[in-house]
Amino acid sequence: MTYKVTLIPGDGTGPELVEATRRVIDATGVDIEWELMEAGSDVMDKYGTPLPEPVLESVRRNRIALKGPITTPIGTGFRSVNVALRHSLELYACLRPCKSYPGVRSRYSDIDLVLIRENSEDLYAGVEFDLGSPEAETIRSMSNGKIKNPSAISIKPISAEGSRKIIRFAFDYAVKNGRRKVTAVAKANIMKFTDGLFYRTAQEIAAEYPGIEYEEVLVDAMCMQLVQRPEAYDVIVTENLYGDILSDLCAGLVGGLGVAPGANLGYEAAVFEATHGSAPKYKGMNKVNPTAVLLSGKLMLEHMGELEAARRVEQAVAAVIAEGKYVTYDMKPDRNDPTAVGTSQMADAIIARL
Ligand code: NAD
């Protein structure tokens, strides 16, 4: 069977990381026809937008994409392409597995948890009113003096439907992947309506899954718990902003951004990408670690049902990391180690281990 997959190299170090991943996936023998699509700051001049419509059409058609990171320039007016892509394709769930691999330098070992982040609402919905705007003044005037004059205001919408979708996704993921526990994270003692709704919804859905243990932890306590005893957690489900922060924390537990994969999933499409950004200072230097994008490729193979190929990719990545020879600078005990290899050489070593 030939699969058609949209390939978005992105910008910064994205193209070299995506190329390394494409080569490894092709070497598994899974037959993929890649549809190359350009997006990001490098195509602004050519298309007048960093997210040309044909990119979205391609992902909608193929229903699956592998994506490199895309830079969000500060102060140029356009919204994050990454956020726009998730909104346009209704990719409501962000999946971020965090797993320890022997050989990765980290303060912890034996971590195997999965963070599931709601991807479309919360303070990321983009409902903001600037200082001095009539809308900000209207909202302020309704606040019984709780909002100072003048203020800029961001709104945090949490919908019943959005909460139901992400929480059900987390429980279904737990069942499908043999996980034992789901922990819902919010701050309902302070945000009684928004985060209260999130917890109430989670309690209702948890009752439908008696085989999965359910618990609630407040987000501040969760930060401390994850640092003190990360092994106590299994599947964590949370809102957009808490999820953004916790996923970087979890990446730190297992060795940093260079090894943290991710997926953005919806009913119509799935986009696989690393947690990290475009690391633009290393652009074109064949230097950065391909592991996070590669493991995102492994998630993509699992999503496609190519479980054996996914297992082979993970085992080859793990073997190369454990050996510690053909790895990028960030995986060496000394970051200036002259024996560190480049992005494409690490991919070559992984292909040799498949
Ligand atoms: P970043 O993740 O690009 O880089 C932070 C640091 O992490 C880098 O300087 C580097 O030391 C390290 N790092 C990141 N990836 C690495 C890798 N593969 N191997 C080794 N080291 C790695 O974060 P940033 O500098 O805050 O963001 C740069 C740009 O990327 C910004 O414009 C940001 O908006 C964007 N971004 C995009 C995405 C995405 O495309 N989904 C995600 C996050 C950030």
mmCIF file of C-alpha atoms and ligand atoms in Angstrom:
data_model
loop_
_atom_site.group_PDB
_atom_site.id
_atom_site.type_symbol
_atom_site.label_atom_id
_atom_site.label_comp_id
_atom_site.label_asym_id
_atom_site.label_seq_id
_atom_site.Cartn_x
_atom_site.Cartn_y
_atom_site.Cartn_z
ATOM 1 C CA MET A 1 0.000 0.000 0.000
ATOM 2 C CA THR A 2 1.272 3.483 -0.883
ATOM 3 C CA TYR A 3 0.527 6.243 1.626
ATOM 4 C CA LYS A 4 0.398 9.890 0.653
ATOM 5 C CA VAL A 5 1.820 12.181 3.326
ATOM 6 C CA THR A 6 2.220 15.972 3.281
ATOM 7 C CA LEU A 7 5.813 16.956 4.087
ATOM 8 C CA ILE A 8 6.295 20.462 5.505
ATOM 9 C CA PRO A 9 10.031 21.093 6.036
ATOM 10 C CA GLY A 10 9.377 24.406 7.842
ATOM 11 C CA ASP A 11 12.205 26.904 8.333
ATOM 12 C CA GLY A 12 15.332 27.401 10.456
ATOM 13 C CA THR A 13 16.735 23.923 11.174
ATOM 14 C CA GLY A 14 13.408 22.341 10.100
ATOM 15 C CA PRO A 15 14.405 21.306 6.562
ATOM 16 C CA GLU A 16 17.535 19.388 7.660
ATOM 17 C CA LEU A 17 15.660 17.653 10.508
ATOM 18 C CA VAL A 18 12.728 16.704 8.280
ATOM 19 C CA GLU A 19 15.061 15.427 5.557
ATOM 20 C CA ALA A 20 16.876 13.198 8.088
ATOM 21 C CA THR A 21 13.517 11.840 9.285
ATOM 22 C CA ARG A 22 12.191 11.270 5.785
ATOM 23 C CA ARG A 23 15.308 9.224 4.950
ATOM 24 C CA VAL A 24 14.906 7.044 8.072
ATOM 25 C CA ILE A 25 11.191 6.448 7.429
ATOM 26 C CA ASP A 26 11.812 5.594 3.783
ATOM 27 C CA ALA A 27 14.508 3.138 4.895
ATOM 28 C CA THR A 28 11.897 1.166 6.900
ATOM 29 C CA GLY A 29 10.372 0.153 3.566
ATOM 30 C CA VAL A 30 6.963 1.706 4.296
ATOM 31 C CA ASP A 31 5.869 3.020 0.918
ATOM 32 C CA ILE A 32 5.185 6.750 1.264
ATOM 33 C CA GLU A 33 4.650 9.283 -1.490
ATOM 34 C CA TRP A 34 5.655 12.591 0.108
ATOM 35 C CA GLU A 35 3.845 15.733 -1.029
ATOM 36 C CA LEU A 36 6.275 18.583 -0.385
ATOM 37 C CA MET A 37 4.631 21.798 0.845
ATOM 38 C CA GLU A 38 6.337 25.046 1.778
ATOM 39 C CA ALA A 39 5.274 27.132 4.756
ATOM 40 C CA GLY A 40 6.978 29.527 7.139
ATOM 41 C CA SER A 41 8.898 32.779 7.103
ATOM 42 C CA ASP A 42 11.005 31.776 4.062
ATOM 43 C CA VAL A 43 7.917 31.702 1.781
ATOM 44 C CA MET A 44 6.371 35.009 2.939
ATOM 45 C CA ASP A 45 7.782 36.933 -0.037
ATOM 46 C CA LYS A 46 6.738 34.300 -2.562
ATOM 47 C CA TYR A 47 3.139 33.738 -1.401
ATOM 48 C CA GLY A 48 2.402 36.833 0.717
ATOM 49 C CA THR A 49 1.513 34.547 3.644
ATOM 50 C CA PRO A 50 3.545 32.102 5.733
ATOM 51 C CA LEU A 51 0.709 29.548 5.471
ATOM 52 C CA PRO A 52 -0.402 29.309 1.812
ATOM 53 C CA GLU A 53 -3.823 27.724 1.238
ATOM 54 C CA PRO A 54 -2.384 24.796 -0.835
ATOM 55 C CA VAL A 55 -0.569 23.604 2.338
ATOM 56 C CA LEU A 56 -3.866 23.283 4.200
ATOM 57 C CA GLU A 57 -5.539 21.686 1.160
ATOM 58 C CA SER A 58 -2.749 19.107 0.970
ATOM 59 C CA VAL A 59 -3.061 18.140 4.656
ATOM 60 C CA ARG A 60 -6.873 17.955 4.362
ATOM 61 C CA ARG A 61 -6.536 15.720 1.305
ATOM 62 C CA ASN A 62 -3.848 13.400 2.706
ATOM 63 C CA ARG A 63 -5.111 13.630 6.330
ATOM 64 C CA ILE A 64 -1.561 13.224 7.574
ATOM 65 C CA ALA A 65 1.540 15.453 7.641
ATOM 66 C CA LEU A 66 5.092 15.447 8.942
ATOM 67 C CA LYS A 67 6.162 18.972 9.800
ATOM 68 C CA GLY A 68 9.380 20.743 10.722
ATOM 69 C CA PRO A 69 9.342 23.680 13.134
ATOM 70 C CA ILE A 70 8.299 27.111 11.873
ATOM 71 C CA THR A 71 9.590 30.406 13.257
ATOM 72 C CA THR A 72 7.161 32.946 14.688
ATOM 73 C CA PRO A 73 8.856 36.304 14.056
ATOM 74 C CA ILE A 74 8.152 38.723 16.884
ATOM 75 C CA GLY A 75 6.406 41.995 16.024
ATOM 76 C CA THR A 76 5.692 41.421 12.320
ATOM 77 C CA GLY A 77 1.955 41.113 12.682
ATOM 78 C CA PHE A 78 1.307 37.558 11.505
ATOM 79 C CA ARG A 79 0.089 35.009 13.963
ATOM 80 C CA SER A 80 2.022 31.828 14.638
ATOM 81 C CA VAL A 81 1.772 29.520 11.616
ATOM 82 C CA ASN A 82 1.811 26.607 14.037
ATOM 83 C CA VAL A 83 -1.228 27.900 15.920
ATOM 84 C CA ALA A 84 -3.005 28.832 12.648
ATOM 85 C CA LEU A 85 -2.423 25.332 11.249
ATOM 86 C CA ARG A 86 -3.876 23.685 14.365
ATOM 87 C CA HIS A 87 -6.913 25.997 14.292
ATOM 88 C CA SER A 88 -7.587 25.656 10.546
ATOM 89 C CA LEU A 89 -7.409 21.861 10.649
ATOM 90 C CA GLU A 90 -9.177 21.582 14.031
ATOM 91 C CA LEU A 91 -6.310 19.610 15.510
ATOM 92 C CA TYR A 92 -7.789 19.682 18.984
ATOM 93 C CA ALA A 93 -5.413 17.265 20.709
ATOM 94 C CA CYS A 94 -1.690 17.625 21.214
ATOM 95 C CA LEU A 95 0.047 14.402 22.176
ATOM 96 C CA ARG A 96 3.456 14.621 23.818
ATOM 97 C CA PRO A 97 4.978 11.348 24.986
ATOM 98 C CA CYS A 98 7.947 11.740 27.353
ATOM 99 C CA LYS A 99 10.073 8.659 27.684
ATOM 100 C CA SER A 100 13.574 8.058 29.055
ATOM 101 C CA TYR A 101 16.057 6.424 26.699
ATOM 102 C CA PRO A 102 19.309 5.025 28.150
ATOM 103 C CA GLY A 103 22.200 7.211 27.065
ATOM 104 C CA VAL A 104 20.269 10.488 27.125
ATOM 105 C CA ARG A 105 21.710 12.692 29.843
ATOM 106 C CA SER A 106 18.967 13.496 32.340
ATOM 107 C CA ARG A 107 18.472 13.685 36.104
ATOM 108 C CA TYR A 108 15.836 10.944 35.801
ATOM 109 C CA SER A 109 15.528 7.487 34.290
ATOM 110 C CA ASP A 110 12.544 5.219 33.672
ATOM 111 C CA ILE A 111 10.092 7.987 32.869
ATOM 112 C CA ASP A 112 7.291 6.986 30.554
ATOM 113 C CA LEU A 113 4.440 9.453 30.658
ATOM 114 C CA VAL A 114 2.203 11.055 28.061
ATOM 115 C CA LEU A 115 0.997 14.621 28.179
ATOM 116 C CA ILE A 116 -2.243 15.384 26.318
ATOM 117 C CA ARG A 117 -2.866 19.089 25.788
ATOM 118 C CA GLU A 118 -6.052 20.727 24.531
ATOM 119 C CA ASN A 119 -4.938 22.583 21.438
ATOM 120 C CA SER A 120 -7.605 25.092 20.419
ATOM 121 C CA GLU A 121 -9.110 27.140 23.227
ATOM 122 C CA ASP A 122 -8.121 28.681 26.560
ATOM 123 C CA LEU A 123 -5.936 31.815 26.482
ATOM 124 C CA TYR A 124 -4.698 30.703 23.029
ATOM 125 C CA ALA A 125 -8.096 31.417 21.447
ATOM 126 C CA GLY A 126 -6.762 34.869 20.536
ATOM 127 C CA VAL A 127 -9.606 36.813 22.214
ATOM 128 C CA GLU A 128 -7.640 39.811 23.456
ATOM 129 C CA PHE A 129 -8.487 43.473 23.964
ATOM 130 C CA ASP A 130 -5.765 46.087 24.028
ATOM 131 C CA LEU A 131 -5.173 48.756 26.611
ATOM 132 C CA GLY A 132 -7.585 51.642 25.952
ATOM 133 C CA SER A 133 -9.875 49.732 23.540
ATOM 134 C CA PRO A 134 -13.674 50.180 23.981
ATOM 135 C CA GLU A 135 -14.058 46.388 24.461
ATOM 136 C CA ALA A 136 -11.507 46.337 27.280
ATOM 137 C CA GLU A 137 -13.322 49.260 28.905
ATOM 138 C CA THR A 138 -16.708 47.501 28.574
ATOM 139 C CA ILE A 139 -15.377 44.322 30.196
ATOM 140 C CA ARG A 140 -13.628 46.342 32.911
ATOM 141 C CA SER A 141 -16.842 48.204 33.705
ATOM 142 C CA MET A 142 -18.609 44.840 34.280
ATOM 143 C CA SER A 143 -15.939 43.556 36.670
ATOM 144 C CA ASN A 144 -17.135 45.207 39.888
ATOM 145 C CA GLY A 145 -13.778 46.905 40.318
ATOM 146 C CA LYS A 146 -11.788 43.651 39.993
ATOM 147 C CA ILE A 147 -10.038 44.915 36.831
ATOM 148 C CA LYS A 148 -7.856 48.000 37.191
ATOM 149 C CA ASN A 149 -8.354 50.970 34.852
ATOM 150 C CA PRO A 150 -6.840 50.893 32.258
ATOM 151 C CA SER A 151 -6.029 47.222 31.542
ATOM 152 C CA ALA A 152 -5.307 44.992 28.563
ATOM 153 C CA ILE A 153 -7.514 41.891 28.721
ATOM 154 C CA SER A 154 -7.148 38.321 27.431
ATOM 155 C CA ILE A 155 -10.178 36.046 27.643
ATOM 156 C CA LYS A 156 -9.932 32.381 28.654
ATOM 157 C CA PRO A 157 -12.735 30.403 26.981
ATOM 158 C CA ILE A 158 -13.177 26.750 28.009
ATOM 159 C CA SER A 159 -16.100 25.055 26.256
ATOM 160 C CA ALA A 160 -18.063 22.007 27.377
ATOM 161 C CA GLU A 161 -17.530 20.441 23.950
ATOM 162 C CA GLY A 162 -13.782 21.178 23.851
ATOM 163 C CA SER A 163 -13.343 19.708 27.337
ATOM 164 C CA ARG A 164 -15.358 16.589 26.451
ATOM 165 C CA LYS A 165 -13.335 16.004 23.264
ATOM 166 C CA ILE A 166 -9.901 16.254 24.879
ATOM 167 C CA ILE A 167 -10.804 14.269 27.981
ATOM 168 C CA ARG A 168 -12.410 11.499 25.971
ATOM 169 C CA PHE A 169 -9.326 11.490 23.742
ATOM 170 C CA ALA A 170 -7.142 10.992 26.865
ATOM 171 C CA PHE A 171 -9.214 8.075 28.197
ATOM 172 C CA ASP A 172 -9.435 6.417 24.773
ATOM 173 C CA TYR A 173 -5.656 6.843 24.399
ATOM 174 C CA ALA A 174 -5.136 5.239 27.833
ATOM 175 C CA VAL A 175 -7.299 2.226 26.920
ATOM 176 C CA LYS A 176 -5.750 1.778 23.478
ATOM 177 C CA ASN A 177 -2.185 2.021 24.774
ATOM 178 C CA GLY A 178 -2.529 -0.090 27.914
ATOM 179 C CA ARG A 179 -2.111 2.835 30.310
ATOM 180 C CA ARG A 180 -3.427 2.607 33.890
ATOM 181 C CA LYS A 181 -4.166 6.169 35.025
ATOM 182 C CA VAL A 182 -5.379 9.556 33.747
ATOM 183 C CA THR A 183 -4.542 12.701 35.738
ATOM 184 C CA ALA A 184 -6.546 15.848 34.929
ATOM 185 C CA VAL A 185 -4.626 19.069 35.582
ATOM 186 C CA ALA A 186 -6.223 22.523 36.020
ATOM 187 C CA LYS A 187 -6.610 25.243 38.660
ATOM 188 C CA ALA A 188 -10.271 24.884 39.597
ATOM 189 C CA ASN A 189 -9.844 26.265 43.108
ATOM 190 C CA ILE A 190 -9.231 29.686 41.514
ATOM 191 C CA MET A 191 -10.992 29.490 38.109
ATOM 192 C CA LYS A 192 -14.183 27.886 39.343
ATOM 193 C CA PHE A 193 -16.153 28.229 36.107
ATOM 194 C CA THR A 194 -13.609 27.464 33.375
ATOM 195 C CA ASP A 195 -11.372 24.958 35.164
ATOM 196 C CA GLY A 196 -14.339 23.806 37.242
ATOM 197 C CA LEU A 197 -16.076 22.815 33.997
ATOM 198 C CA PHE A 198 -12.937 20.990 32.861
ATOM 199 C CA TYR A 199 -12.848 18.909 36.075
ATOM 200 C CA ARG A 200 -16.616 18.235 36.136
ATOM 201 C CA THR A 201 -16.419 17.017 32.547
ATOM 202 C CA ALA A 202 -13.429 14.835 33.388
ATOM 203 C CA GLN A 203 -15.281 13.274 36.352
ATOM 204 C CA GLU A 204 -18.296 12.432 34.155
ATOM 205 C CA ILE A 205 -16.163 10.846 31.446
ATOM 206 C CA ALA A 206 -13.934 9.010 33.946
ATOM 207 C CA ALA A 207 -17.048 7.214 35.228
ATOM 208 C CA GLU A 208 -17.419 5.601 31.789
ATOM 209 C CA TYR A 209 -13.919 4.063 32.055
ATOM 210 C CA PRO A 210 -13.895 1.996 35.267
ATOM 211 C CA GLY A 211 -10.697 0.200 34.184
ATOM 212 C CA ILE A 212 -8.682 3.443 34.225
ATOM 213 C CA GLU A 213 -7.755 5.142 37.488
ATOM 214 C CA TYR A 214 -8.648 8.858 37.555
ATOM 215 C CA GLU A 215 -7.235 11.675 39.678
ATOM 216 C CA GLU A 216 -7.061 15.482 39.703
ATOM 217 C CA VAL A 217 -3.957 17.521 40.533
ATOM 218 C CA LEU A 218 -3.784 21.333 40.573
ATOM 219 C CA VAL A 219 -1.290 22.715 38.071
ATOM 220 C CA ASP A 220 1.069 24.283 40.616
ATOM 221 C CA ALA A 221 1.201 21.063 42.649
ATOM 222 C CA MET A 222 1.714 19.145 39.409
ATOM 223 C CA CYS A 223 4.875 21.106 38.608
ATOM 224 C CA MET A 224 6.357 20.102 41.949
ATOM 225 C CA GLN A 225 5.105 16.516 41.744
ATOM 226 C CA LEU A 226 6.601 16.036 38.285
ATOM 227 C CA VAL A 227 9.991 17.206 39.524
ATOM 228 C CA GLN A 228 9.834 15.137 42.727
ATOM 229 C CA ARG A 229 8.214 11.888 41.580
ATOM 230 C CA PRO A 230 7.509 11.810 37.853
ATOM 231 C CA GLU A 231 7.186 8.011 37.935
ATOM 232 C CA ALA A 232 3.823 8.438 39.687
ATOM 233 C CA TYR A 233 2.205 9.772 36.485
ATOM 234 C CA ASP A 234 1.008 8.020 33.380
ATOM 235 C CA VAL A 235 -1.396 9.993 31.120
ATOM 236 C CA ILE A 236 -1.856 13.680 31.965
ATOM 237 C CA VAL A 237 -4.679 15.660 30.338
ATOM 238 C CA THR A 238 -4.837 19.423 30.592
ATOM 239 C CA GLU A 239 -5.886 22.734 29.063
ATOM 240 C CA ASN A 240 -3.889 24.597 26.426
ATOM 241 C CA LEU A 241 -1.705 26.980 28.450
ATOM 242 C CA TYR A 242 -0.966 24.574 31.327
ATOM 243 C CA GLY A 243 -0.166 21.965 28.682
ATOM 244 C CA ASP A 244 2.274 24.264 26.912
ATOM 245 C CA ILE A 245 4.208 24.834 30.128
ATOM 246 C CA LEU A 246 4.025 21.267 31.426
ATOM 247 C CA SER A 247 5.150 19.791 28.110
ATOM 248 C CA ASP A 248 8.415 21.735 28.254
ATOM 249 C CA LEU A 249 8.806 20.648 31.878
ATOM 250 C CA CYS A 250 8.250 17.013 30.859
ATOM 251 C CA ALA A 251 10.701 17.399 27.957
ATOM 252 C CA GLY A 252 13.258 18.562 30.536
ATOM 253 C CA LEU A 253 12.665 15.409 32.591
ATOM 254 C CA VAL A 254 13.668 13.137 29.722
ATOM 255 C CA GLY A 255 16.677 15.033 28.400
ATOM 256 C CA GLY A 256 15.450 18.237 26.794
ATOM 257 C CA LEU A 257 13.813 19.562 23.664
ATOM 258 C CA GLY A 258 16.118 17.662 21.323
ATOM 259 C CA VAL A 259 14.393 14.374 22.215
ATOM 260 C CA ALA A 260 10.726 15.362 22.785
ATOM 261 C CA PRO A 261 8.336 14.326 19.979
ATOM 262 C CA GLY A 262 4.748 15.418 19.415
ATOM 263 C CA ALA A 263 1.580 15.066 17.378
ATOM 264 C CA ASN A 264 -1.403 17.336 16.734
ATOM 265 C CA LEU A 265 -4.510 15.294 16.119
ATOM 266 C CA GLY A 266 -8.071 15.987 15.008
ATOM 267 C CA TYR A 267 -10.957 14.046 13.475
ATOM 268 C CA GLU A 268 -9.936 15.047 9.928
ATOM 269 C CA ALA A 269 -6.142 15.240 10.029
ATOM 270 C CA ALA A 270 -2.976 14.586 12.021
ATOM 271 C CA VAL A 271 0.228 16.650 11.962
ATOM 272 C CA PHE A 272 3.380 15.206 13.506
ATOM 273 C CA GLU A 273 6.078 17.576 14.770
ATOM 274 C CA ALA A 274 8.675 17.951 17.520
ATOM 275 C CA THR A 275 8.027 19.959 20.676
ATOM 276 C CA HIS A 276 11.025 22.172 19.929
ATOM 277 C CA GLY A 277 11.152 25.228 17.695
ATOM 278 C CA SER A 278 13.225 26.119 14.647
ATOM 279 C CA ALA A 279 16.498 26.772 16.568
ATOM 280 C CA PRO A 280 17.346 29.380 13.874
ATOM 281 C CA LYS A 281 20.870 30.061 15.106
ATOM 282 C CA TYR A 282 21.863 26.554 13.928
ATOM 283 C CA LYS A 283 20.127 26.823 10.524
ATOM 284 C CA GLY A 284 21.968 25.027 7.711
ATOM 285 C CA MET A 285 24.787 23.877 10.021
ATOM 286 C CA ASN A 286 23.889 20.151 10.029
ATOM 287 C CA LYS A 287 24.266 20.296 13.805
ATOM 288 C CA VAL A 288 21.024 19.831 15.738
ATOM 289 C CA ASN A 289 19.559 16.620 17.092
ATOM 290 C CA PRO A 290 17.077 14.849 14.786
ATOM 291 C CA THR A 291 15.706 12.611 17.578
ATOM 292 C CA ALA A 292 12.580 14.656 18.401
ATOM 293 C CA VAL A 293 11.456 14.883 14.754
ATOM 294 C CA LEU A 294 12.395 11.222 14.208
ATOM 295 C CA LEU A 295 10.334 10.089 17.188
ATOM 296 C CA SER A 296 7.474 12.248 15.859
ATOM 297 C CA GLY A 297 7.875 10.215 12.654
ATOM 298 C CA LYS A 298 7.601 7.070 14.777
ATOM 299 C CA LEU A 299 4.300 8.382 16.194
ATOM 300 C CA MET A 300 3.175 8.998 12.621
ATOM 301 C CA LEU A 301 3.946 5.396 11.634
ATOM 302 C CA GLU A 302 1.931 4.181 14.659
ATOM 303 C CA HIS A 303 -0.973 6.421 13.629
ATOM 304 C CA MET A 304 -0.828 4.873 10.146
ATOM 305 C CA GLY A 305 -0.986 1.404 11.683
ATOM 306 C CA GLU A 306 2.612 0.611 10.627
ATOM 307 C CA LEU A 307 3.442 -0.674 14.104
ATOM 308 C CA GLU A 308 6.400 -2.853 13.140
ATOM 309 C CA ALA A 309 8.119 -0.008 11.248
ATOM 310 C CA ALA A 310 7.449 2.314 14.203
ATOM 311 C CA ARG A 311 8.987 -0.208 16.597
ATOM 312 C CA ARG A 312 12.061 -0.565 14.364
ATOM 313 C CA VAL A 313 12.564 3.215 14.181
ATOM 314 C CA GLU A 314 12.304 3.572 17.961
ATOM 315 C CA GLN A 315 14.643 0.657 18.614
ATOM 316 C CA ALA A 316 17.238 2.009 16.100
ATOM 317 C CA VAL A 317 17.087 5.513 17.593
ATOM 318 C CA ALA A 318 17.426 4.051 21.109
ATOM 319 C CA ALA A 319 20.379 1.871 20.063
ATOM 320 C CA VAL A 320 22.307 4.783 18.518
ATOM 321 C CA ILE A 321 21.646 6.972 21.563
ATOM 322 C CA ALA A 322 22.646 4.193 23.973
ATOM 323 C CA GLU A 323 25.921 3.652 22.092
ATOM 324 C CA GLY A 324 26.584 7.408 22.303
ATOM 325 C CA LYS A 325 29.034 7.447 19.393
ATOM 326 C CA TYR A 326 27.145 8.769 16.379
ATOM 327 C CA VAL A 327 25.144 11.401 18.226
ATOM 328 C CA THR A 328 24.864 15.182 17.938
ATOM 329 C CA TYR A 329 26.739 17.626 20.205
ATOM 330 C CA ASP A 330 23.883 17.991 22.704
ATOM 331 C CA MET A 331 24.010 14.263 23.526
ATOM 332 C CA LYS A 332 27.721 14.221 24.336
ATOM 333 C CA PRO A 333 28.807 14.697 27.974
ATOM 334 C CA ASP A 334 30.835 17.711 26.779
ATOM 335 C CA ARG A 335 28.941 19.904 24.275
ATOM 336 C CA ASN A 336 32.247 20.815 22.584
ATOM 337 C CA ASP A 337 33.189 17.167 22.045
ATOM 338 C CA PRO A 338 34.814 17.089 18.575
ATOM 339 C CA THR A 339 33.550 13.528 17.974
ATOM 340 C CA ALA A 340 29.907 14.705 17.859
ATOM 341 C CA VAL A 341 28.332 14.013 14.462
ATOM 342 C CA GLY A 342 25.915 16.116 12.426
ATOM 343 C CA THR A 343 22.163 15.706 11.917
ATOM 344 C CA SER A 344 22.499 13.681 8.721
ATOM 345 C CA GLN A 345 25.298 11.431 10.061
ATOM 346 C CA MET A 346 23.177 10.560 13.089
ATOM 347 C CA ALA A 347 20.361 9.672 10.682
ATOM 348 C CA ASP A 348 22.807 7.472 8.700
ATOM 349 C CA ALA A 349 23.754 5.625 11.914
ATOM 350 C CA ILE A 350 20.057 5.077 12.713
ATOM 351 C CA ILE A 351 19.373 3.765 9.209
ATOM 352 C CA ALA A 352 22.276 1.314 9.639
ATOM 353 C CA ARG A 353 20.601 -0.026 12.828
ATOM 354 C CA LEU A 354 17.089 -0.467 11.384
HETATM 355 P P1 NAD B 1 13.799 26.402 20.071
HETATM 356 O O1 NAD B 1 13.162 25.128 20.522
HETATM 357 O O2 NAD B 1 13.866 26.628 18.617
HETATM 358 O O3 NAD B 1 15.287 26.486 20.611
HETATM 359 C C1 NAD B 1 15.659 26.657 21.957
HETATM 360 C C2 NAD B 1 17.026 26.012 22.161
HETATM 361 O O4 NAD B 1 16.797 24.604 22.320
HETATM 362 C C3 NAD B 1 17.963 26.137 20.975
HETATM 363 O O5 NAD B 1 18.765 27.271 21.029
HETATM 364 C C4 NAD B 1 18.783 24.895 21.085
HETATM 365 O O6 NAD B 1 19.838 25.103 22.006
HETATM 366 C C5 NAD B 1 17.828 23.894 21.698
HETATM 367 N N1 NAD B 1 17.263 23.017 20.693
HETATM 368 C C6 NAD B 1 16.036 23.090 20.103
HETATM 369 N N2 NAD B 1 15.883 22.083 19.245
HETATM 370 C C7 NAD B 1 17.020 21.361 19.276
HETATM 371 C C8 NAD B 1 17.468 20.192 18.606
HETATM 372 N N3 NAD B 1 16.708 19.551 17.707
HETATM 373 N N4 NAD B 1 18.703 19.727 18.878
HETATM 374 C C9 NAD B 1 19.475 20.328 19.776
HETATM 375 N N5 NAD B 1 19.126 21.437 20.452
HETATM 376 C C10 NAD B 1 17.903 21.940 20.205
HETATM 377 O O7 NAD B 1 13.028 27.576 20.834
HETATM 378 P P2 NAD B 1 13.013 29.135 20.559
HETATM 379 O O8 NAD B 1 14.404 29.614 20.275
HETATM 380 O O9 NAD B 1 12.232 29.707 21.661
HETATM 381 O O10 NAD B 1 12.146 29.283 19.241
HETATM 382 C C11 NAD B 1 12.658 29.529 17.943
HETATM 383 C C12 NAD B 1 11.492 29.748 17.004
HETATM 384 O O11 NAD B 1 10.742 28.534 16.874
HETATM 385 C C13 NAD B 1 10.508 30.801 17.510
HETATM 386 O O12 NAD B 1 10.130 31.611 16.423
HETATM 387 C C14 NAD B 1 9.332 30.002 18.011
HETATM 388 O O13 NAD B 1 8.123 30.694 17.906
HETATM 389 C C15 NAD B 1 9.359 28.818 17.059
HETATM 390 N N6 NAD B 1 8.699 27.611 17.604
HETATM 391 C C16 NAD B 1 8.074 26.835 16.703
HETATM 392 C C17 NAD B 1 7.467 25.653 17.125
HETATM 393 C C18 NAD B 1 6.783 24.802 16.093
HETATM 394 O O14 NAD B 1 7.065 24.925 14.918
HETATM 395 N N7 NAD B 1 5.877 23.939 16.492
HETATM 396 C C19 NAD B 1 7.526 25.261 18.478
HETATM 397 C C20 NAD B 1 8.210 26.075 19.373
HETATM 398 C C21 NAD B 1 8.800 27.249 18.928
#
